[in-house]
XYZ file of C-alpha atoms in Angstrom:
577
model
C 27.475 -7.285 1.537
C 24.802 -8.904 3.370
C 24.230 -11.107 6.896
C 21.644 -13.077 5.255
C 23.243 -16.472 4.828
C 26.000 -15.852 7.130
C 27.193 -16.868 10.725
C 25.999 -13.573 11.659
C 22.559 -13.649 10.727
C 21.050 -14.196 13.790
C 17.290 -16.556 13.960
C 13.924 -14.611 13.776
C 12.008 -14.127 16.978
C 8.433 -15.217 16.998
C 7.251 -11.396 16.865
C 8.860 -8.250 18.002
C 6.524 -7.125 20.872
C 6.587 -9.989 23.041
C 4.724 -9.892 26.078
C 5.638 -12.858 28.573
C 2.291 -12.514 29.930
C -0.039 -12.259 26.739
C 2.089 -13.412 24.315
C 2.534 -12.007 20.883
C 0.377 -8.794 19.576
C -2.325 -10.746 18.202
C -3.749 -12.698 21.468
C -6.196 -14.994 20.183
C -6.767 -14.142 16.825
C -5.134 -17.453 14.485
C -4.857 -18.787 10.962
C -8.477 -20.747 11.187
C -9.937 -18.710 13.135
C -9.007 -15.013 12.071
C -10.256 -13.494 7.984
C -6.798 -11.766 7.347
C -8.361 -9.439 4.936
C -11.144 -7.929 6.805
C -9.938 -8.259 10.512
C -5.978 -7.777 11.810
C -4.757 -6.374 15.300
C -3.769 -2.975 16.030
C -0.723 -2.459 17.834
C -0.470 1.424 17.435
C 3.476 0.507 16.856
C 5.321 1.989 14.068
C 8.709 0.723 12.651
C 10.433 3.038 10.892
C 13.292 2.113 8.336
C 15.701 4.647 6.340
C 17.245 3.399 2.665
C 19.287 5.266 0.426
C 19.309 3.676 -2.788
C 22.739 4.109 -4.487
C 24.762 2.637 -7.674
C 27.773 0.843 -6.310
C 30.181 -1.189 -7.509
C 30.319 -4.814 -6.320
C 31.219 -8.376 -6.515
C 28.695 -11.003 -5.171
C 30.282 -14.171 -6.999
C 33.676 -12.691 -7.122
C 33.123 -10.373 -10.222
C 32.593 -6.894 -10.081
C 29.592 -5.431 -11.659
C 27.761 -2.609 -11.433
C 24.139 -2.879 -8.788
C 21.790 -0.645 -7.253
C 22.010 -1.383 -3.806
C 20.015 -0.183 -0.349
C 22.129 0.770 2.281
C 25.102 -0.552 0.075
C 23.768 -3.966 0.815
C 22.746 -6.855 -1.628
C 20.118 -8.382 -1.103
C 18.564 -5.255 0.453
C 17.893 -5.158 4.664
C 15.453 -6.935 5.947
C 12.076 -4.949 6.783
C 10.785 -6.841 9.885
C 7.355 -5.978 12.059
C 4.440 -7.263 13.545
C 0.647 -7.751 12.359
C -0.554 -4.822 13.357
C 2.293 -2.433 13.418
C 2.389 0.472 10.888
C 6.191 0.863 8.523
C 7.779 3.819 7.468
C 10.007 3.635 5.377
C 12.287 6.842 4.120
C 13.499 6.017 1.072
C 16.335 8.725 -0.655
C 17.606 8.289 -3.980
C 21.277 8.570 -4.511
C 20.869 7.391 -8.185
C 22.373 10.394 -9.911
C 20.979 10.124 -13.231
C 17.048 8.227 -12.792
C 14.162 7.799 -10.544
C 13.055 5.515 -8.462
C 10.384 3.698 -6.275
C 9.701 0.764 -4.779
C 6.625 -1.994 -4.469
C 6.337 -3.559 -1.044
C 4.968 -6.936 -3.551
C 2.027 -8.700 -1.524
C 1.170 -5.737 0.356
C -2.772 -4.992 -0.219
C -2.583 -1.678 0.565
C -6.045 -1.255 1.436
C -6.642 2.231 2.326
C -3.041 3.072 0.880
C -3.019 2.640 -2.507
C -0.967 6.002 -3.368
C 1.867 3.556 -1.091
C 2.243 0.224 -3.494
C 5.356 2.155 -5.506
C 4.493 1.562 -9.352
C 5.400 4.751 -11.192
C 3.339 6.130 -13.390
C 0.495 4.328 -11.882
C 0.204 4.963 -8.042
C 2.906 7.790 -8.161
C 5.738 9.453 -9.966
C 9.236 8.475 -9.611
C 11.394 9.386 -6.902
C 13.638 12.059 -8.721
C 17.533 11.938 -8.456
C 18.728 13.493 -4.853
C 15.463 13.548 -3.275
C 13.135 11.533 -0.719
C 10.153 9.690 -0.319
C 8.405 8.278 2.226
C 6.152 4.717 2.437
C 3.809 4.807 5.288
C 1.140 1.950 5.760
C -0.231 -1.012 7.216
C 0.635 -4.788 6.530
C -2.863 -6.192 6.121
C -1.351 -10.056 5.855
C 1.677 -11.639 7.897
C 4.157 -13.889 6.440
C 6.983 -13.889 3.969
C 7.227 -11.288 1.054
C 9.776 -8.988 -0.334
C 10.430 -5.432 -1.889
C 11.890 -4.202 -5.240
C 12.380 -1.325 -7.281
C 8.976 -1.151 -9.834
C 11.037 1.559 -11.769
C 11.935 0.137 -15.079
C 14.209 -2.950 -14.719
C 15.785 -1.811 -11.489
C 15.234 -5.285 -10.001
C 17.678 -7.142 -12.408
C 20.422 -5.267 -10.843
C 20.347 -5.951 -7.239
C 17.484 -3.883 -6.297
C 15.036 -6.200 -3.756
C 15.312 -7.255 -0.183
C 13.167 -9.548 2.305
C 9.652 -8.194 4.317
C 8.614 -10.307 7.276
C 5.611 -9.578 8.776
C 5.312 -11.551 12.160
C 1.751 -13.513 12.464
C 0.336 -16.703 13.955
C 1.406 -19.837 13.046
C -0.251 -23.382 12.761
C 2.507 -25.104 11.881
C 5.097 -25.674 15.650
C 9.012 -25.192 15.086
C 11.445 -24.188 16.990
C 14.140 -22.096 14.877
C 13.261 -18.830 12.187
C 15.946 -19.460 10.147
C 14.933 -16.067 8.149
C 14.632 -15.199 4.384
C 16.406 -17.036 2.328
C 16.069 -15.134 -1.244
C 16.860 -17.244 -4.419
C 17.844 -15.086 -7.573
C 19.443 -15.064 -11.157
C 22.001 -12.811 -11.473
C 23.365 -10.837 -14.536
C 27.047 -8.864 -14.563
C 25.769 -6.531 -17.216
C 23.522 -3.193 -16.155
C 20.275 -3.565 -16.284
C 20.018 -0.732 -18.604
C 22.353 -2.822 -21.308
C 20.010 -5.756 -20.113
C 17.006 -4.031 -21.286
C 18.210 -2.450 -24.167
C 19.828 -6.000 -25.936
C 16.319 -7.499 -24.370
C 14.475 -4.726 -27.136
C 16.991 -4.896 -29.825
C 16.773 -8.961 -29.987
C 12.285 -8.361 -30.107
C 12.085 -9.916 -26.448
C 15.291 -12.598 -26.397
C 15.240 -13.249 -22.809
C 18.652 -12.676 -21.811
C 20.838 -14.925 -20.409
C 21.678 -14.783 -16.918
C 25.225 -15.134 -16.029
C 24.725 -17.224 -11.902
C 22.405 -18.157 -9.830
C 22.434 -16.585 -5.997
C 21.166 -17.811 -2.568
C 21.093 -15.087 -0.335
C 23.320 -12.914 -2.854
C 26.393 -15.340 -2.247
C 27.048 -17.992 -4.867
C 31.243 -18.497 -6.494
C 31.371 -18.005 -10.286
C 33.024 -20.470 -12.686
C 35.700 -22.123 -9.796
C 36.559 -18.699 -8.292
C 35.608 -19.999 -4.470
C 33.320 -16.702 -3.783
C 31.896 -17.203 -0.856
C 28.742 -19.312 -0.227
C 25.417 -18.650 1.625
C 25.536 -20.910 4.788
C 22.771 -21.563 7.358
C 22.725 -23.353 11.013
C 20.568 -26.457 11.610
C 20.222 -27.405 15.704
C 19.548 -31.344 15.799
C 16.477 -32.408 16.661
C 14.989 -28.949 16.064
C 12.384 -27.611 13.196
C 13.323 -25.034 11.429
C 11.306 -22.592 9.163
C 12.865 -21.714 6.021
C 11.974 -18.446 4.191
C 11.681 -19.150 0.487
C 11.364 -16.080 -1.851
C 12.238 -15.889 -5.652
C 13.696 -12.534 -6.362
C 14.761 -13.182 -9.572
C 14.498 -11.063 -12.831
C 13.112 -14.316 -15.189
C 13.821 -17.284 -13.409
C 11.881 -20.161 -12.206
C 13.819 -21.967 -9.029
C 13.395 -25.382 -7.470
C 14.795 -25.428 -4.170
C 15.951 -28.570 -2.205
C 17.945 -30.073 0.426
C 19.789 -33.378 0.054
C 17.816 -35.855 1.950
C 15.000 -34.052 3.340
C 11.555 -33.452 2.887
C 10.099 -30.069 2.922
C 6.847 -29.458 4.856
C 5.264 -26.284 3.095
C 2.937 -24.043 5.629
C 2.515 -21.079 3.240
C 2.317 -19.695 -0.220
C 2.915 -16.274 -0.975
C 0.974 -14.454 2.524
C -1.532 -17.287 2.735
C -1.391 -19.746 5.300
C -2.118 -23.406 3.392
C -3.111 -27.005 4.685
C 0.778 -28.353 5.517
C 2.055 -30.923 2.553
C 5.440 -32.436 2.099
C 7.355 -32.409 -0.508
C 10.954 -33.240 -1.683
C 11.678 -29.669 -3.917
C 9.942 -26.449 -4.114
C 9.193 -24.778 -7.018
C 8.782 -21.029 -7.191
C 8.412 -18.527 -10.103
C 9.752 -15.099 -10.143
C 7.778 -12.936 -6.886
C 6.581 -16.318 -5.216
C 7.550 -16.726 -1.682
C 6.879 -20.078 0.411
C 7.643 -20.804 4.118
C 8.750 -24.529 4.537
C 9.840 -26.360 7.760
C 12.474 -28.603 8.064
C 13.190 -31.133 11.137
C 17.087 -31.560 12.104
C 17.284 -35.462 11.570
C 20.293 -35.394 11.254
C 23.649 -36.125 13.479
C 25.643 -33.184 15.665
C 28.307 -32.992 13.079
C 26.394 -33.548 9.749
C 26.257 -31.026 6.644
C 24.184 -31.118 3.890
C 23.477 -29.084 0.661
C 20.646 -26.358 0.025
C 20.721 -26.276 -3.464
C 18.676 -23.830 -5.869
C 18.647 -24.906 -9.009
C 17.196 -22.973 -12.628
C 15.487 -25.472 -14.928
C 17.057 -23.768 -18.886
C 13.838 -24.423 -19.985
C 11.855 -22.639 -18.176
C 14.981 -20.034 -17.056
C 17.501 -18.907 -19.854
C 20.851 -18.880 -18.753
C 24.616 -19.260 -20.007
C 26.669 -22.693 -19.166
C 27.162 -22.882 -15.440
C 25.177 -20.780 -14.454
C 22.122 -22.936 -13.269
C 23.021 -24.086 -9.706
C 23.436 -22.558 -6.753
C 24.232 -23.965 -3.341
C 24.209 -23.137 0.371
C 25.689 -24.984 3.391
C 23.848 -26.169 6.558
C 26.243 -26.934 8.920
C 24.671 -28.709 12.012
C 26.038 -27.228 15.408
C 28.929 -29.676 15.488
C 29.959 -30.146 11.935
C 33.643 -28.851 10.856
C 32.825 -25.537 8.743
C 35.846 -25.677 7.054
C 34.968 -28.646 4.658
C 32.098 -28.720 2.150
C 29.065 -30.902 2.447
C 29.503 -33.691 0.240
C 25.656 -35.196 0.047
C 24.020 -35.788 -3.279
C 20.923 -34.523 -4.836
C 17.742 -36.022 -4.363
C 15.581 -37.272 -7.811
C 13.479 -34.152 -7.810
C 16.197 -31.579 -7.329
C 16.809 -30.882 -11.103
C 13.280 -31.523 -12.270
C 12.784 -29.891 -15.404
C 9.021 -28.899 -15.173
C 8.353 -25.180 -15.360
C 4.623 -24.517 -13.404
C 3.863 -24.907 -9.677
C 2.611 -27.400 -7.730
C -0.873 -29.058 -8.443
C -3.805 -26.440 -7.367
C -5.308 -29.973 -5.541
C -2.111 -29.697 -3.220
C -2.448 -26.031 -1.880
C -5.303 -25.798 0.191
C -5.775 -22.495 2.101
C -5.610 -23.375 5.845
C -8.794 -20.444 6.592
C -11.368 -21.099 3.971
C -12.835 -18.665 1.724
C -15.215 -19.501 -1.438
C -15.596 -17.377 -3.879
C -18.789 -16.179 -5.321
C -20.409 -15.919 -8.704
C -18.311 -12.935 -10.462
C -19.787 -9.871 -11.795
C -17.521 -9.689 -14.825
C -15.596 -12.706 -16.400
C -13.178 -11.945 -19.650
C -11.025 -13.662 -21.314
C -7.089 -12.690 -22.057
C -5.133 -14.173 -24.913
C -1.026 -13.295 -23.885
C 0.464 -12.676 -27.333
C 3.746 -11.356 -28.439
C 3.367 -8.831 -31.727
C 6.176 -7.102 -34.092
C 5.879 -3.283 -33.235
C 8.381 -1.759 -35.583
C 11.757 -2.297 -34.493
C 10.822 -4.559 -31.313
C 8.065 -6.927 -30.232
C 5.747 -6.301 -27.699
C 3.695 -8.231 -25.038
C -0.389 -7.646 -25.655
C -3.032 -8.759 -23.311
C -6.110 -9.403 -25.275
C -5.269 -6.488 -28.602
C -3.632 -4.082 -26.356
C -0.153 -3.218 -25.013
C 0.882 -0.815 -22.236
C 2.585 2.427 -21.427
C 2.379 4.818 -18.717
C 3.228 8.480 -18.033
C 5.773 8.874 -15.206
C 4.701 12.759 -14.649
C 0.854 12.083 -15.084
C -0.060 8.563 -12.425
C -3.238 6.921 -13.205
C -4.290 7.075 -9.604
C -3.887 10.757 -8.847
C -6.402 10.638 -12.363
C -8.866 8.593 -10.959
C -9.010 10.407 -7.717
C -9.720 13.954 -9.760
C -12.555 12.034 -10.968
C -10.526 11.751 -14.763
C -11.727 8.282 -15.388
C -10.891 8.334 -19.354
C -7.420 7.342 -19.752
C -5.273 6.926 -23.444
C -6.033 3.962 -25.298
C -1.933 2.646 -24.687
C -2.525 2.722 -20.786
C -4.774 -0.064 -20.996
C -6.767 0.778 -17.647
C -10.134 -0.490 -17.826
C -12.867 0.359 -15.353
C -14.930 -2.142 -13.291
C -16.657 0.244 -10.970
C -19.174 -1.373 -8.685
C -18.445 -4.923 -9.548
C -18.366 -7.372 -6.582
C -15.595 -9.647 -8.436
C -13.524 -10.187 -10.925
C -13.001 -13.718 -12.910
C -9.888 -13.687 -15.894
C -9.447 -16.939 -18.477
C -5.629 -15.118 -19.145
C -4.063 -18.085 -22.024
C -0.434 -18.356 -22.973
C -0.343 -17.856 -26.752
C 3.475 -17.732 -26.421
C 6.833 -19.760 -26.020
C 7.453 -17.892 -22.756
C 6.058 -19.028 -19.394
C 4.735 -16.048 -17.406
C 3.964 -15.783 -13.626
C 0.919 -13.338 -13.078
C 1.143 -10.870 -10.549
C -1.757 -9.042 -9.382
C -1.539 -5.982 -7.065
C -3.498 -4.912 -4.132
C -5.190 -8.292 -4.186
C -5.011 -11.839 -3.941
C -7.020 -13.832 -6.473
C -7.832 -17.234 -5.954
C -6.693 -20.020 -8.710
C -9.825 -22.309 -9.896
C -8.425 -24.031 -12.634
C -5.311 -24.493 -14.975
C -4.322 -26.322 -18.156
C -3.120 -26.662 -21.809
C -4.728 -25.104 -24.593
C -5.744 -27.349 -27.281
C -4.604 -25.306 -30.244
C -4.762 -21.381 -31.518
C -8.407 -21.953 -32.974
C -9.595 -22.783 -29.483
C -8.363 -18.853 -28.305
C -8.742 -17.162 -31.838
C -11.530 -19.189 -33.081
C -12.059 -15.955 -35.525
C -8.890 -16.237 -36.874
C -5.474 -15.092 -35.646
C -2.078 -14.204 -37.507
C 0.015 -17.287 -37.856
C 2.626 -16.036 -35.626
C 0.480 -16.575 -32.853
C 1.540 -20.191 -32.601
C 0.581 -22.095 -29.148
C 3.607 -24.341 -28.379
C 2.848 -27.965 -26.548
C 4.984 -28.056 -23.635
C 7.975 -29.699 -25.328
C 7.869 -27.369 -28.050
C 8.348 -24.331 -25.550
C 10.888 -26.140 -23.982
C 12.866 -26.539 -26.952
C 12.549 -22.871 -28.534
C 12.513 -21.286 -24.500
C 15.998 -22.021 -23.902
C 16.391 -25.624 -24.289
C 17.634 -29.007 -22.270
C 20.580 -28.871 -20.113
C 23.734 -28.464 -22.022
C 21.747 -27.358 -24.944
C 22.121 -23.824 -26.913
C 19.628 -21.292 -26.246
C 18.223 -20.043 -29.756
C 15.472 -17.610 -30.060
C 11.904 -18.668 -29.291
C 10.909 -17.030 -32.428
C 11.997 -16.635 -35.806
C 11.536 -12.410 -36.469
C 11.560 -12.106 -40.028
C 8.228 -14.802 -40.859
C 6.474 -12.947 -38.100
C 7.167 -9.710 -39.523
C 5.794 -10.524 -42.270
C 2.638 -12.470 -41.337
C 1.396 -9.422 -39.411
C -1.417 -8.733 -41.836
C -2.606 -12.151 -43.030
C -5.168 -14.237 -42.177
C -7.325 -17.213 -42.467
C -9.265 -16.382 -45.857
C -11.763 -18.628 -44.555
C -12.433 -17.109 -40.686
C -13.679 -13.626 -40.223
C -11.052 -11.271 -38.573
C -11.402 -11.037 -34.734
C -12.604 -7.329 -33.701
C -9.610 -5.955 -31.620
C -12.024 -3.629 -30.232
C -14.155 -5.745 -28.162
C -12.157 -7.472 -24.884
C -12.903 -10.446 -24.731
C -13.943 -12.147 -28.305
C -12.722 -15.162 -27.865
C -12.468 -18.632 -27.415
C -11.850 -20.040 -24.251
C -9.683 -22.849 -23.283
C -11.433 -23.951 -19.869
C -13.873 -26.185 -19.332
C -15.596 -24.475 -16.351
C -14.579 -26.913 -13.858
C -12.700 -25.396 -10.174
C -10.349 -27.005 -8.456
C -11.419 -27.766 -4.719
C -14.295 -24.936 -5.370
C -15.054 -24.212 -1.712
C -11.583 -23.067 -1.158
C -9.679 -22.798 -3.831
C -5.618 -21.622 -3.606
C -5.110 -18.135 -3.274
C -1.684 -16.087 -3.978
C -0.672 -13.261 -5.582
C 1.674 -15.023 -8.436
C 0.473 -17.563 -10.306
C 2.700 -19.564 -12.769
C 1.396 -19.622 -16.447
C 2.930 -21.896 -18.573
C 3.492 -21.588 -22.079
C 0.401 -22.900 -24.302
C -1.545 -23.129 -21.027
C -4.608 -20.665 -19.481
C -4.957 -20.078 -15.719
C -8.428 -18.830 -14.044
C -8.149 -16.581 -11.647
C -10.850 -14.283 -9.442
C -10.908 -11.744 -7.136
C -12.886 -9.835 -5.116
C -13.198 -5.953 -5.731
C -13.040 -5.005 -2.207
C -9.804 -2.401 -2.668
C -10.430 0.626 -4.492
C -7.534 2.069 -5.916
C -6.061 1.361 -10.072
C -4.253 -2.168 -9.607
C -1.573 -3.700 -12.191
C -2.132 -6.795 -13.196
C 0.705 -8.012 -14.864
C 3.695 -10.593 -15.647
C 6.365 -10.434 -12.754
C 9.188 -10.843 -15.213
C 11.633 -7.854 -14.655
C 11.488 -7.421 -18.513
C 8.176 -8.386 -19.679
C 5.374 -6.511 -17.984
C 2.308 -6.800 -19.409
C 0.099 -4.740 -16.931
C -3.742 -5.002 -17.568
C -4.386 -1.977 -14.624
C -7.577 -2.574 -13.302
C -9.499 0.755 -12.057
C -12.407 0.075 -9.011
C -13.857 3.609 -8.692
């Protein structure tokens, strides 16, 4: 369905427009000496793309199932250009019975913001039978991806690769390409998402795990992704989590991993033995070829259950890399490595990820504080971000509002407007069983500090419904899908919370679920590395835990903020006027 992972996928030139004589589009702009967000090349190149968006069936592990696919391929083609080049991308929607659109995820959009494809927010859906078309700009370069932004769209095949070409301070020799890591379910999305309502938010189980959209299913020898190491060479993997809920730690047998970038920020280069990435993260690695001519070792991609809900056998995926001599007709028998079936759920330490061009951020103009809380709403439960929940109007986007100059928006779209402030600082803490990576749009925030929350009174220090329990780590792990081998049970037990909705501690006033921000925080104030903090645009937000993140309010436009779970939005839209 796809040449990703295949003999046929060919390795990624070092940019499109190669000049012999002055290289590659950017001259002498680089990743310490260049500010990616205020100052880019301009090529006056446009590359132009065409996807029709269908509902096929298909069989990437060997069962058929029903997908949405883009140009009947799964994952989707690869968008490819050069920093500095425009896209345009036509997209037509062959879906005969729902809308579409699609969010080009990590794309600022400065300038564009009617282009970043969330419906009911920055446009109405494509309607069944007709065309739209994305015009604009990379601002960053790196590794990111697309996916539909319609509903739960994703879950069924819906995403593809983006690589924007861009300097590099890290030397290899080989672009091995994308390499896309995903769960994978053999039910519809739309049965997905109705079962995900009907159980109040039971994640659903996820029947494989895909590299590349190849993986076999229960001994039926599908076909596996394979990719080509050269010995002696370096080679730059692609690493991009596609999937609907799960977090993926990715490994080879044997080999360190040298990570250059996180998400479409170049970082200081560190080594390590797995990478962890939550649902929307991407990170570029490079590999050296130590090995022999005829070696052939295992890429494996493995789903912690604890931190990724799925049903027996369905956590592992693998990939061959068959060095240029090996015999492709027998399997790599290496062995795991320690790591490669860690168990721990966030990402790497903030100490680790050091941005390799510095930025500090500034004193914010507004700081709040978000509780995440899950809360009965008559025959489902709902995410809230600090007292409110979210719903849009597909015929009636927020943006097209704001640019009328209709700033007052219904209470259930949860947009809040921070006009002229210079930055933004959110305290967002996990009152829930569920991790959640945070996604922001049309920014990246930088990540000063993360940790566990002590208890509820610490973030409801006015009182809280009991239901509002914050799990310790181990507690999470055991009600979020449990220990290998272990059954998954719900993460909450409906019928007490149901019925707790209304009480209180007798002896604590009630919070006022009118005023954003009352109450407690779980930080300490400190920063990690506060002259240059990471920076991303998907954080990972373990249960019981608080992240603070910032951002600078340099891109007008209305900007989801929001979980990057297919299934559990929470967007928090943020309006700069």
């Amino acid at each position: 369905m796809s040449n990703l992972g295949t003999s046929r996928n060919r390795p990624l030139d070092r940019c499109l427009a190669h000049d012999p004589r002055h290289g590659c589009p950017w001259g002498p702009m680089n990743v310490t000496n260049t500010d990616a967000y205020k100052k880019r090349p301009d090529t006056g190149v446009t590359r132009t793309y065409d996807f029709t968006i269908s509902r096929e069936t298909a069989a990437p592990d060997g069962i058929e199932t029903e997908l949405l696919l883009v140009n009947s391929q799964f994952p989707g083609p690869v968008i490819e250009c050069d920093w500095g080049d425009s896209v345009e991308i036509t997209v037509r929607n062959n879906i005969s019975d729902e809308g579409t659109a699609i969010h080009w995820h990590g794309m600022l959009q400065q300038e564009t913001p009617w282009m970043d494809g969330v419906p009911g927010v920055a446009q109405c859906p494509i309607a069944p039978g007709s065309s739209y078309t994305y015009i604009f700009k990379p601002e960053l370069y790196g590794t990111g991806w697309y996916h539909s932004h319609y509903e739960a769209q994703a879950a069924s095949g819906f995403s593809g690769p983006l690589v924007i070409h861009g300097p590099n301070h890290v030397d290899y020799d080989i672009d091995i390409g994308p390499i896309t890591i995903s769960d994978y379910f053999h039910q519809f999305y739309d049965t997905i998402t109705k079962g995900f309502l009907d159980n109040k938010v039971e994640v659903t189980l996820s029947d494989n795990n895909l590299i590349n959209g190849k993986n076999s299913y229960d001994g039926n020898d599908a076909p596996l992704a394979s990719f080509n190491f050269t010995s002696g060479k370096r080679h730059r993997l692609r690493l991009i989590n596609t999937s609907a809920f799960a977090v993926q730690k990715i490994s080879i047998d044997g080999y360190d991993l040298t990570v250059i970038a996180n998400d479409f920020v170049p970082i200081v280069p560190y080594s390590t033995d797995v990478v962890t990435l939550a649902p929307g993260q991407r990170s570029d690695v490079v590999v050296s070829a130590t090995g022999k001519p005829a070696d052939a070792v295992w890429l494996r991609a493995y789903k912690p259950p604890n931190c990724s809900p799925g049903k027996q056998g369905s956590f592992l995926a693998t990939a061959a890399i068959f060095y240029e001599n090996a015999d492709r007709t027998q399997m790599p028998v290496t062995q795991p490595g320690p790591n490669a079936y860690d168990h721990y759920c966030g990402n790497d330490p903030l100490s680790r990820t050091v941005p390799a061009y510095p930025l500090t951020p500034g004193e914010p103009g507004v700081t709040e504080i978000l509780p995440v809380e899950l809360r009965p709403n008559g025959s489902s439960n709902l995410w809230y971000m600090a007292n409110r929940t979210f719903r849009v109007d597909y015929s009636d986007p927020q943006l097209l509002n704001a640019r009328n100059g209709n700033l007052e928006f219904p209470h259930i779209q949860n947009v809040h407007n921070y006009g002229s402030n210079s930055s933004l600082r959110f305290i967002v803490q996990n009152t829930g069983f569920q991790p959640h990576p945070v996604h922001i749009h049309g920014h990246n925030f930088w990540v000063l500090q993360e940790g566990p929350c002590k208890d509820n009174e610490t973030v409801f220090p006015h009182g809280q419904p009991p239901f509002s329990h914050v799990f310790s780590p181990g507690e999470a792990s055991d009600h979020f899908g449990g220990g290998r081998g272990a059954q998954h049970h719900r993460g909450l037990e409906v019928s007490p919370v149901e019925e707790s909705l209304e009480k209180r501690h007798d002896d604590k006033p009630r919070p006022r679920p009118d005023i954003i921000g009352d109450y407690g925080s779980c930080w300490d104030g400190s920063i990690v590395n506060p002259r240059n903090p990471q920076r991303r645009d998907v954080q990972m937000l373990l249960p019981g835990h608080y992240i603070v993140i910032q951002w600078e309010q340099d891109n007008p436009g209305v900007w989801p903020l929001h979980c990057e779970y297919i299934m559990s939005n929470l967007p928090l839209n943020r309006v700069k006027s």
